[in-house]
Coordinates of C-alpha atoms and ligand atoms in Angstrom, one line a residue:
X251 CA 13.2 21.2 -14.3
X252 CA 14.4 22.9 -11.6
X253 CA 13.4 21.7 -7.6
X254 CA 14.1 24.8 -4.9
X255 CA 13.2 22.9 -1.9
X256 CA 12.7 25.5 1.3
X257 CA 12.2 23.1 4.0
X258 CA 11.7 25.1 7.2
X259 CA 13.1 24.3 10.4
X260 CA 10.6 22.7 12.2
X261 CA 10.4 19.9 8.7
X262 CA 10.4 16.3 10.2
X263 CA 9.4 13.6 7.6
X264 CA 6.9 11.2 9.4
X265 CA 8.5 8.2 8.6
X266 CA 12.6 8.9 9.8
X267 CA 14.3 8.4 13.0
X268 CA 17.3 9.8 14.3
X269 CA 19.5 6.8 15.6
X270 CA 21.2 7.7 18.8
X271 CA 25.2 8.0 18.6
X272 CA 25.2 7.2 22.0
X273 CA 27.3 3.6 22.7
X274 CA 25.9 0.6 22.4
X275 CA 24.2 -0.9 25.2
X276 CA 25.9 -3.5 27.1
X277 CA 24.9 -6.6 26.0
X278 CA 23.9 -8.1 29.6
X279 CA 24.9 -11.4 29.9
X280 CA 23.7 -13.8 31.0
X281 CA 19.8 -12.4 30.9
X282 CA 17.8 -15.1 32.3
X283 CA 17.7 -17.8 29.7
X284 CA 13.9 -15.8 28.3
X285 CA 14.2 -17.7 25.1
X286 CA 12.5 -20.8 26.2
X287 CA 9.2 -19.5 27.3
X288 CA 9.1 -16.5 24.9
X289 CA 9.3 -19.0 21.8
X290 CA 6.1 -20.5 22.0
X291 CA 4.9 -16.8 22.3
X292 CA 6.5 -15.4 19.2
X293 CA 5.1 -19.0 17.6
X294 CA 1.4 -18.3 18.6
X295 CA 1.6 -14.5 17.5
X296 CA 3.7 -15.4 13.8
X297 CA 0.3 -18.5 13.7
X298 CA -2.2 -15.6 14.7
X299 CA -1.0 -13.2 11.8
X300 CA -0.5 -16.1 9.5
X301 CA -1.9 -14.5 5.7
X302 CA -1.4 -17.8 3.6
X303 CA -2.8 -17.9 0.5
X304 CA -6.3 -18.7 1.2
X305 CA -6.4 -15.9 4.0
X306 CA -5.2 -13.9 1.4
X307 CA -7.8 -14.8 -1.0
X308 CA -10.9 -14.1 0.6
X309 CA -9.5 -10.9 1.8
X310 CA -9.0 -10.1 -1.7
X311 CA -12.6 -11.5 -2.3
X312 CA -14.1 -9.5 -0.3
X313 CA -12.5 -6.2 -1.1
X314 CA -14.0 -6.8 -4.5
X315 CA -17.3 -7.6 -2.9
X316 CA -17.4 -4.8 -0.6
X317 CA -16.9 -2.4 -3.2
X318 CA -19.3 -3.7 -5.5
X319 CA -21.5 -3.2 -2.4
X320 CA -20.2 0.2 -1.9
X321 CA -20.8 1.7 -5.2
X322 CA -23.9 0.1 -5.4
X323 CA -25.5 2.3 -2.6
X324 CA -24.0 4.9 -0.1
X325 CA -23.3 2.7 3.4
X326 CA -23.8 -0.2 1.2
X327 CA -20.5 -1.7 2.6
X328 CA -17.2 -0.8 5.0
X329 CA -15.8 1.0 2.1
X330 CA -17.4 4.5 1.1
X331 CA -16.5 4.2 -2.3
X332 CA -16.4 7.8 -2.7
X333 CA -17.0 9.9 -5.8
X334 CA -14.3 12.3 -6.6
X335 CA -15.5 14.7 -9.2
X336 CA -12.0 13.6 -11.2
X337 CA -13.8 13.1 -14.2
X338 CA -10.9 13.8 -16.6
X339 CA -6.9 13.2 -15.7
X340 CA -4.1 15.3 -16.8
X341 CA -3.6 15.0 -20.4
X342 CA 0.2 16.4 -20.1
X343 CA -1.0 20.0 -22.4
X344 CA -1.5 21.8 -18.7
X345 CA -0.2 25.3 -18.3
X346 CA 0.5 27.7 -16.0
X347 CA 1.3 28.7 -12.4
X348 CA -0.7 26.4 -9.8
X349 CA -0.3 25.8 -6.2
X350 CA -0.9 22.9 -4.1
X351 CA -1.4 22.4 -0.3
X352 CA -1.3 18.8 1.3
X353 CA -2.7 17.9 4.6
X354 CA -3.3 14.3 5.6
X355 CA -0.4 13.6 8.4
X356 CA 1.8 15.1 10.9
X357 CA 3.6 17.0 8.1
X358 CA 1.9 19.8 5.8
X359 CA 3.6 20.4 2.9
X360 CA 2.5 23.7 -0.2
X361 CA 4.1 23.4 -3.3
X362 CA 4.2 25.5 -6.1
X363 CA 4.3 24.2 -10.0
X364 CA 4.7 25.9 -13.1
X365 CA 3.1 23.6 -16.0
X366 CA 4.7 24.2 -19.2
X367 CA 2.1 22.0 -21.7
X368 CA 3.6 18.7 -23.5
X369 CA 6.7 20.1 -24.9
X370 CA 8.2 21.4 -21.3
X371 CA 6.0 19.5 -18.7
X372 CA 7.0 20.6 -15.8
X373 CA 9.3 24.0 -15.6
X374 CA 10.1 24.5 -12.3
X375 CA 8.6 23.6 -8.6
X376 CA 8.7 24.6 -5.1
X377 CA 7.9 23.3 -1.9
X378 CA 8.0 23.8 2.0
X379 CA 6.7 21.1 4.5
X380 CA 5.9 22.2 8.3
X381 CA 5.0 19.9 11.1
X382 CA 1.9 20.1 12.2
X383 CA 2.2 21.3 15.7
X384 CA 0.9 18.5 18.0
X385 CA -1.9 20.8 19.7
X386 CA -3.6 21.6 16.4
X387 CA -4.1 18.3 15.9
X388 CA -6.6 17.9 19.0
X389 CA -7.2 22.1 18.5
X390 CA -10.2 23.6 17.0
X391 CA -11.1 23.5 13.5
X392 CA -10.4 27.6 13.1
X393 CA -7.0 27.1 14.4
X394 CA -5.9 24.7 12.1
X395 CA -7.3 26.0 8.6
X396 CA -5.8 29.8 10.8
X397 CA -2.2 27.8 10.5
X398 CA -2.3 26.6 7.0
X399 CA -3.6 29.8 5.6
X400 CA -0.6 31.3 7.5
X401 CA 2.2 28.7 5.7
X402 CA 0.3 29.3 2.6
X403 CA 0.3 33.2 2.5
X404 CA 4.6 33.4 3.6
X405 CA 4.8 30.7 1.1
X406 CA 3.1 32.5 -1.9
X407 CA 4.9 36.0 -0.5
X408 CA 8.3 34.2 -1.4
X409 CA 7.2 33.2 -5.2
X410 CA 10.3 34.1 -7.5
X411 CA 10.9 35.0 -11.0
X412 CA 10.3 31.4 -12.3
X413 CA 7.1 31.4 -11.7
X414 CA 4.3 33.5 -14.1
X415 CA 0.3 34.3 -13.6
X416 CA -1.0 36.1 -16.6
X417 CA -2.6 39.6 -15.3
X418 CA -6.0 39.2 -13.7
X419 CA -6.4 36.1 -13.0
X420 CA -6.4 34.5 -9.0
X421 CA -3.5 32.1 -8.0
X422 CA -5.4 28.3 -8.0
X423 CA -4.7 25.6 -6.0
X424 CA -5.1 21.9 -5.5
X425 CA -5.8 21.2 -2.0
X426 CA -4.7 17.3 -0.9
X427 CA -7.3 16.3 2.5
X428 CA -6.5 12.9 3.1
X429 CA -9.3 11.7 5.2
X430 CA -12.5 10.6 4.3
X431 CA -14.3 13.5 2.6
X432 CA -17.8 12.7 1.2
X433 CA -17.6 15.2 -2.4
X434 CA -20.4 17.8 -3.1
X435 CA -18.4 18.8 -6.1
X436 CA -14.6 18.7 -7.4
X437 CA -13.9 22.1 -5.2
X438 CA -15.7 21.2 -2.3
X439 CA -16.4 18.5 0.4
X440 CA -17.7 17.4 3.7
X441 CA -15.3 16.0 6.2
X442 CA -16.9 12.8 7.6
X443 CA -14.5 11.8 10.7
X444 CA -11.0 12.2 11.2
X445 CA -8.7 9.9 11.1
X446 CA -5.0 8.8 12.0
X447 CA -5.1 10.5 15.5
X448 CA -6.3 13.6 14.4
X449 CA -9.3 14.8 16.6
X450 CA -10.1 19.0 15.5
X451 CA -13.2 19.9 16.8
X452 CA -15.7 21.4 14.6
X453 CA -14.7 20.4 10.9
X454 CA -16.6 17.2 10.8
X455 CA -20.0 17.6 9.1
X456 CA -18.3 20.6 7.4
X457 CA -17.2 21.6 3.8
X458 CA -13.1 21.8 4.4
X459 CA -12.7 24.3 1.3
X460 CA -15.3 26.9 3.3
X461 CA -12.9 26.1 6.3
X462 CA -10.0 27.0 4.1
X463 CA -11.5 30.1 2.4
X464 CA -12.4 31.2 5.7
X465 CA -9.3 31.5 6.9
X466 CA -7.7 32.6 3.6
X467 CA -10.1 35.2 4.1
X468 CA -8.7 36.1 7.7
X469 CA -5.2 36.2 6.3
X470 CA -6.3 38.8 3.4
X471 CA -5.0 35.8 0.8
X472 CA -6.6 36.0 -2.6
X473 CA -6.5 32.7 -4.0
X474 CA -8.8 29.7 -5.2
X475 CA -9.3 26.4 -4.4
X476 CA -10.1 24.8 -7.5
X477 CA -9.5 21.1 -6.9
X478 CA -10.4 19.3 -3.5
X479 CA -8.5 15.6 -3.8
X480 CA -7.9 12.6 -1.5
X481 CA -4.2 11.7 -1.6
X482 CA -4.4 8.8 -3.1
X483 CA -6.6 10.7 -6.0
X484 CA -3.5 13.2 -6.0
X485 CA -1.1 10.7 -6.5
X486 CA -3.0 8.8 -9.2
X487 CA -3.7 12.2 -11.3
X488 CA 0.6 12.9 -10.8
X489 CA 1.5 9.5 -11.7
X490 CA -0.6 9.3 -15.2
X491 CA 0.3 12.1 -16.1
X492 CA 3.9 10.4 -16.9
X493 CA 2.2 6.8 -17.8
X494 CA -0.9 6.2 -19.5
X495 CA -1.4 2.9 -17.7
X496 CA -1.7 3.8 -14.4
X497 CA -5.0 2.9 -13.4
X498 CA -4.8 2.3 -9.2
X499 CA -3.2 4.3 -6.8
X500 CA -2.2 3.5 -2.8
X501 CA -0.8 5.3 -0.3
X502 CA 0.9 3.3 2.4
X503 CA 2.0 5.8 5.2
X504 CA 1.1 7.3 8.6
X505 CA -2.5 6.0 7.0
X506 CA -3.7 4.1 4.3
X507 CA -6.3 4.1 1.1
X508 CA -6.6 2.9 -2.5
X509 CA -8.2 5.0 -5.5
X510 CA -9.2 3.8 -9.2
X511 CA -10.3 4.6 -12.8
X512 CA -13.7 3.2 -12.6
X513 CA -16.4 3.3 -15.6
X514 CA -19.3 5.5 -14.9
X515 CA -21.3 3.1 -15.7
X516 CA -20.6 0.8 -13.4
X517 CA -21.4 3.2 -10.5
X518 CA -25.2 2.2 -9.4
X519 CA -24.8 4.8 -7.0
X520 CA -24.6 7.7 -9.6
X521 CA -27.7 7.6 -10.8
X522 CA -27.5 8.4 -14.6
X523 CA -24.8 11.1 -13.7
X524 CA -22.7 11.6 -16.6
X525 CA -19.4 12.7 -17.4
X526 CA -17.8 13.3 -20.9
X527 CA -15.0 10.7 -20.4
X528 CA -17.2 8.0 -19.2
X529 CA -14.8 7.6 -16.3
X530 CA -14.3 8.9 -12.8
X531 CA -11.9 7.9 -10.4
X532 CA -13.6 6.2 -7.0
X533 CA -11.9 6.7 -3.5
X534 CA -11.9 3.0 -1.6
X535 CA -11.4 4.8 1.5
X536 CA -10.1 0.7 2.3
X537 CA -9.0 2.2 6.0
X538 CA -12.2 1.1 6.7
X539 CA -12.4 -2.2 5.5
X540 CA -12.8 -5.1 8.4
X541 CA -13.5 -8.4 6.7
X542 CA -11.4 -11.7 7.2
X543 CA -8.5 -10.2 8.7
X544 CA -5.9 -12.1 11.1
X545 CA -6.3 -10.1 14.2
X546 CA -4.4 -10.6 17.5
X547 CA -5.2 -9.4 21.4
X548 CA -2.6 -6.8 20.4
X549 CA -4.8 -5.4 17.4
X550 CA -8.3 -5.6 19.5
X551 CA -6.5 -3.9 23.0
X552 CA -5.0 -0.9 20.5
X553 CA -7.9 -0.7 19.1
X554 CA -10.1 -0.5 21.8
X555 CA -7.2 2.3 23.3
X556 CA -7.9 4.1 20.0
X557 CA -9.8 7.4 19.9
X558 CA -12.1 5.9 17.0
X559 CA -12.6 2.1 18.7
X560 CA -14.4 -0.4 16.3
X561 CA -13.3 1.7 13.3
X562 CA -10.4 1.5 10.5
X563 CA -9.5 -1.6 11.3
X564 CA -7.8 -2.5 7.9
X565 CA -5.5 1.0 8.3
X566 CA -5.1 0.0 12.1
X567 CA -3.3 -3.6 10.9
X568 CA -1.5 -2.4 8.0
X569 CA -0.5 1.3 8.0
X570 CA 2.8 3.0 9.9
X571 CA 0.9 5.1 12.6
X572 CA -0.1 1.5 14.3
X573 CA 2.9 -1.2 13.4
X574 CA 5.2 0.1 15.9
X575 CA 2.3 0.0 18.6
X576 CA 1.1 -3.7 18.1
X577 CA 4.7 -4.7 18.0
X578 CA 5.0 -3.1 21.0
X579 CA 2.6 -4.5 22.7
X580 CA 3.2 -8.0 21.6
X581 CA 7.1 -7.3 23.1
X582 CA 5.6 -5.7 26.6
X583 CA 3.5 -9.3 26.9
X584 CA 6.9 -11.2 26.1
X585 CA 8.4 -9.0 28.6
X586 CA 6.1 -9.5 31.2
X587 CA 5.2 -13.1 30.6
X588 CA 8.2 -14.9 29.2
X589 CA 10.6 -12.5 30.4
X590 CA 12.2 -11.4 26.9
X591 CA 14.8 -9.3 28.6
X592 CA 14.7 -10.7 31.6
X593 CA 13.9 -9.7 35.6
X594 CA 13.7 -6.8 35.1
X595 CA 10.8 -4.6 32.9
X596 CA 12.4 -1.9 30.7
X597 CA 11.1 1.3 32.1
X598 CA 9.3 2.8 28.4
X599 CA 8.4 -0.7 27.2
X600 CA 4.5 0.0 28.6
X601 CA 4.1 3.6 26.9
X602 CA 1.6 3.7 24.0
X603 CA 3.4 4.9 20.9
X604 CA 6.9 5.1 22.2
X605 CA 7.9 2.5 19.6
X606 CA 7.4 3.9 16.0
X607 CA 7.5 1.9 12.8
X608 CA 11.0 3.7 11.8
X609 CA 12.1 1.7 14.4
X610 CA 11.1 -1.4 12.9
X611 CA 12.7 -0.8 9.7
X612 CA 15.7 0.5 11.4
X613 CA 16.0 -2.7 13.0
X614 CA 14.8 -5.2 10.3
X615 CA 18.1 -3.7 8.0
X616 CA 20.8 -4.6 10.7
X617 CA 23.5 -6.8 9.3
X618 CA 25.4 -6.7 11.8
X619 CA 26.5 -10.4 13.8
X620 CA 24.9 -8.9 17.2
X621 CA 22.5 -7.1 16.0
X622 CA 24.1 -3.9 17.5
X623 CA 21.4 -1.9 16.2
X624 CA 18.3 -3.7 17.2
X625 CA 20.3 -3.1 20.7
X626 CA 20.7 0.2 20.8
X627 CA 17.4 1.2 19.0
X628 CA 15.8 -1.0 21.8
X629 CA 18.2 0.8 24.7
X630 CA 17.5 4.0 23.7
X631 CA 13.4 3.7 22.9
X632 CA 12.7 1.5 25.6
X633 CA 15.4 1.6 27.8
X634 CA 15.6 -2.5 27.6
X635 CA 18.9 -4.8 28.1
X636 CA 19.4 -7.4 25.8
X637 CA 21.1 -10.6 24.5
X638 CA 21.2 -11.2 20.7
X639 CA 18.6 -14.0 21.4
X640 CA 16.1 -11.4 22.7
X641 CA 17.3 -9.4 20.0
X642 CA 16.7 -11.9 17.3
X643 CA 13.4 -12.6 19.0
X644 CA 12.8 -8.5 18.2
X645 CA 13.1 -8.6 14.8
X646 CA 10.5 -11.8 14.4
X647 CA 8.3 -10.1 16.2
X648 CA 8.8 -6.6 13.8
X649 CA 9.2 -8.8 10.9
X650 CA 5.7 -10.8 11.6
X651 CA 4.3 -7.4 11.9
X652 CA 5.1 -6.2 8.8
X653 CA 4.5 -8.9 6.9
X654 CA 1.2 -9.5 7.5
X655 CA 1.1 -5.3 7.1
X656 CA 2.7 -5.9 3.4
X657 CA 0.5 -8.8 2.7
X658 CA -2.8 -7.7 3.1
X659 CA -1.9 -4.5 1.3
X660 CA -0.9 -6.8 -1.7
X661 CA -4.0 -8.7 -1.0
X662 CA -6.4 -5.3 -1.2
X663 CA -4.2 -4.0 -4.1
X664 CA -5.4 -7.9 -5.9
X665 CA -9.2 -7.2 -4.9
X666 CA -9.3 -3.8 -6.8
X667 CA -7.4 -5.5 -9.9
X668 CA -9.6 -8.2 -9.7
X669 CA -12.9 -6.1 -9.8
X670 CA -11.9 -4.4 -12.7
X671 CA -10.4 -7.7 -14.4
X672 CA -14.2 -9.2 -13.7
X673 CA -16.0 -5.8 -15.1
X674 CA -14.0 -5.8 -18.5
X675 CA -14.3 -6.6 -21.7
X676 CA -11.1 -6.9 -23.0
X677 CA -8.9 -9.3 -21.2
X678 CA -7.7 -6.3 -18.5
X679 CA -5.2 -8.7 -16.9
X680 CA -3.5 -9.4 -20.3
X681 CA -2.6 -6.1 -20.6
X682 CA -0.3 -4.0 -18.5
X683 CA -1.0 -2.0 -15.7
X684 CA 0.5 0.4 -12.9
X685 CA -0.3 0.8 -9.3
X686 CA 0.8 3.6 -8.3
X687 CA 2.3 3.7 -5.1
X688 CA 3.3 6.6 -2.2
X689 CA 3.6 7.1 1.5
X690 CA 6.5 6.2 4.2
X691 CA 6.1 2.6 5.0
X692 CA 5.9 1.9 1.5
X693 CA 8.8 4.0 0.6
X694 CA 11.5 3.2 3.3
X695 CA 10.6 0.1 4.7
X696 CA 12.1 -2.6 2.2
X697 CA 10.7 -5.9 3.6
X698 CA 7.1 -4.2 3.7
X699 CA 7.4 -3.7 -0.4
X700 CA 8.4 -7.4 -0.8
X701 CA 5.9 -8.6 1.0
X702 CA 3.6 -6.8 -1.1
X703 CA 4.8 -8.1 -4.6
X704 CA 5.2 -11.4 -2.8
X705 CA 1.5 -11.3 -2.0
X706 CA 0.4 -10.1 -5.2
X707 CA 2.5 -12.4 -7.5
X708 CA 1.0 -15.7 -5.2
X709 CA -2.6 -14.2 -5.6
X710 CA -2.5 -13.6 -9.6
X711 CA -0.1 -16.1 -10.5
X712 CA 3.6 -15.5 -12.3
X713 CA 2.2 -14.7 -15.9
X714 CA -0.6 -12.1 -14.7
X715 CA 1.3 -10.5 -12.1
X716 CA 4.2 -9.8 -14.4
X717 CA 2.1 -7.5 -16.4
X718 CA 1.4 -5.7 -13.0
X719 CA 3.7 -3.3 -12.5
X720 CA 3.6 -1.5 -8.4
X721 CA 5.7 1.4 -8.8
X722 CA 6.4 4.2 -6.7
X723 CA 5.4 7.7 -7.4
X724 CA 7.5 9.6 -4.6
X725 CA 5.3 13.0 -3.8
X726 CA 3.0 12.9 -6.7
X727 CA 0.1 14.1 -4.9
X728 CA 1.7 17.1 -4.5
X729 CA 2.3 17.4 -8.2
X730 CA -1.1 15.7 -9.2
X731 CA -3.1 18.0 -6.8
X732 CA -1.8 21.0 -9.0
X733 CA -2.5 19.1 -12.7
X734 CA -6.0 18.7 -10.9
X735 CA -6.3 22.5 -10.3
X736 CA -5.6 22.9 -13.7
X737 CA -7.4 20.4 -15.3
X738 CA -10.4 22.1 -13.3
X739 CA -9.4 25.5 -14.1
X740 CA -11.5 28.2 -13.8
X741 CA -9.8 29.9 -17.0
X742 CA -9.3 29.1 -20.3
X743 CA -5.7 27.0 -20.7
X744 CA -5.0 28.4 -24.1
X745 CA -2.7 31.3 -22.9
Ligands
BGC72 C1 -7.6 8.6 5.3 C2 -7.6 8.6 3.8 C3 -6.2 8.8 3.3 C4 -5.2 7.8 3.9 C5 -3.8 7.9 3.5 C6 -6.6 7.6 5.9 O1 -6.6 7.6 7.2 O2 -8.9 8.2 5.8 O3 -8.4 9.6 3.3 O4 -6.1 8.7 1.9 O5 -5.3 7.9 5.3 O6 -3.3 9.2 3.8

């Protein structure tokens, strides 16, 4: 297999920070002795994201509840529980040249696949991520879908030898949305809101494929969408095509959401549909899930900042757009209150968003005896002095953060599990299954994945939660998206 990556110049992954080279900062000693009155505050904010076991269990509870409730009816619970059309996954006999485009962050990434059936798999792939330029984000509906058709058509100029389309027939391609999309059909879909800061104006209420084509069409670009997936749908189809047992799929990244196999006829909602495999995978859309959670001031004031107050609260406490935010905030109030670095305020501490969840990580892997990093991570962000008790005091606060992130994630991952477990037949928890797991916090914050096994392994207990295996399928929604487009396929796959 062979992997031509053309990253262009303006490629930033979401989830990676440049660490200054610049000296560490002083360490400014004495700062006023902070310690004593910030303790009890990092005590009553570790005690207000607490997720002990029984926290954990009713959130796990009523994940299972909610989407019983869900599938039931449509607004029959927080959780859409939203029909993808996926009705059959990649067998591992697809063949051919497909493309794939991915939008659901601040990066944008088309890829390029040519399937070779089961003997070859996968022959060769390309792929090119962009940055989403910050004004297209709050920009009008035309000019994004205008930008992506543009990456797509210099993209598709550049396709090489490697790559083969038998005569008449139109390039396909799996397109990855990752927000909440209410299906008419596997190629098409409604945008219902935005989510994770985006705010374009005039794609809500509106199919995002007719978007697309339209501005395909603009560009003079032949080609087809014949797939229209969620992520975490993506990332399920790309991960079973290699395993046979993975049944659940989770992104944990700039956003969050959870997909499933789920038996047809266990959908109330589908009204005697039918589909030849019986099966269909079921977008959670858990972003939106709000029950028993251990919220802090921190949580409501973001969220009431928020451009979508009141909604996504489970994304909003868990995901890596918002962890660097509410640890922020929960440092500014030690600052202010209990003087954590102290007389004087550092200058950036009270700028939304200045403190990203790379920074978190960053911090949480120093080893060193004075935590130079945490130092100069929180020099350079924030412009704050500090001691290695304030420092210490950081990475409680970052670590409380994340844990509770990492342990409701587990939690959510337990309620789907647990749905299916109750729905079966044949002893599902006896038998092994995969979770299929992508997206930055997951992927390059280490603590964040321990907490989530931790969580998982309390909930289920040592002999069930052995046969559960999370894994991590790095960029298979990329992949997946283009098995989808194949496995929907306008054309005949016996070429
Ligand atoms: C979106 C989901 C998406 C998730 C992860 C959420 O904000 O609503 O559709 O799957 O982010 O990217």
């Amino acid at each position: 297999m062979s992997v031509a990556a053309t990253a262009t110049a303006t490629a930033t992954p979401s989830f990676r920070i440049r660490r200054s080279t610049r000296g560490v900062p002083r360490m400014r000693m004495p700062v006023r002795s902070s310690t004593i009155s910030v303790a009890p505050m990092l005590t009553k904010l570790q005690s207000d994201c607490a997720t002990p076991l029984p926290v954990l269990r009713h959130v796990a509870d009523s994940m299972s509840a909610d989407m019983r409730a869900g599938l039931a009816v449509d607004g029959g619970s927080d959780l859409k529980m939203i029909l993808s059309y996926v009705d059959s996954l990649p067998t591992g006999n697809e063949k051919g040249l497909f493309y794939a485009l991915d939008l659901g962050g601040t990066n944008f990434r088309v890829l390029r696949v040519q399937l070779g059936g089961k003997e070859e798999r996968v022959i060769a792939t390309e792929f090119e991520q962009v940055t989403i330029p910050e004004k297209l984000m709050f920009g009008t509906s035309e000019e994004l879908f205008d930008f992506i058709a543009s990456v797509l058509a210099n993209f598709a100029q550049q396709e090489g030898g490697k790559f083969h389309l038998p005569p008449g027939r139109k390039r396909e391609i799996g397109f990855t949305f990752s927000f909440p999309v209410k299906q008419t059909s596997i190629d098409s879909g409604i945008l219902m809101k935005w989510t994770k800061g985006f705010a374009v104006s005039g794609t809500a209420g509106n199919d995002v494929v007719a978007c697309l084509n339209e501005a395909m069409d603009r560009k003079g670009l032949d080609m087809r969408v014949s797939a229209l997936v969620n992520d975490t749908v993506g990332t399920l189809a790309g991960a079973r095509y290699w395993d046979e047992d993975v049944v659940v799929a989770v992104i944990l990244g700039t956003g969050t959401n959870a997909c499933y196999v789920e038996r047809m006829d266990a959908i109330p909602k589908m009204q005697g549909k039918f589909s030849p495999s019986g099966r269909t995978i079921v977008n959670l859309e858990w972003g939106a899930f709000s029950k028993g959670l251990p919220l802090t001031v921190f949580d409501r004031d973001m969220d009431a900042a928020s451009i979508n107050p009141g909604e996504q609260i489970f994304e909003k406490a868990i995901s890596g757009m918002y962890l660097g935010e509410i640890a922020r905030r929960a440092l500014l109030n030690m600052a202010e209150e209990g003087a954590l670095f102290g007389e004087s305020m550092p200058e950036k501490l009270s700028m939304p968003f200045i403190l990203v969840t790379p920074h978190l990580s960053a911090m949480q892997q120093d080893n060193t005896d004075d935590l130079q990093t945490v130092g100069s991570i929180l020099y350079d962000v924030i412009g704050a002095e500090s001691n290695l008790n304030s420092r210490k005091i950081v990475v409680e606060v970052c670590d409380t953060i994340v844990k509770r992130a990492g342990r409701l994630a587990g939690a959510g991952i337990v309620g789907i599990l647990q749905k299916l477990e109750e729905d079966s037949t044949s002893a599902f928890f006896s038998k092994r299954t995969v979770v299929a797991m992508d997206g930055g916090l997951y992927e390059r914050y280490p603590q964040c994945r321990q907490y989530i096994k931790e969580a998982v392994a309390e909930l289920l207990g040592p002999e069930t939660s052995q046969n559960i295996v999370i894994e991590h399928s790095k960029d298979g929604s990329g992949i997946g998206a283009a098995l989808l487009a194949a496995t929907n396929s306008q054309y005949d796959q016996d070429y």
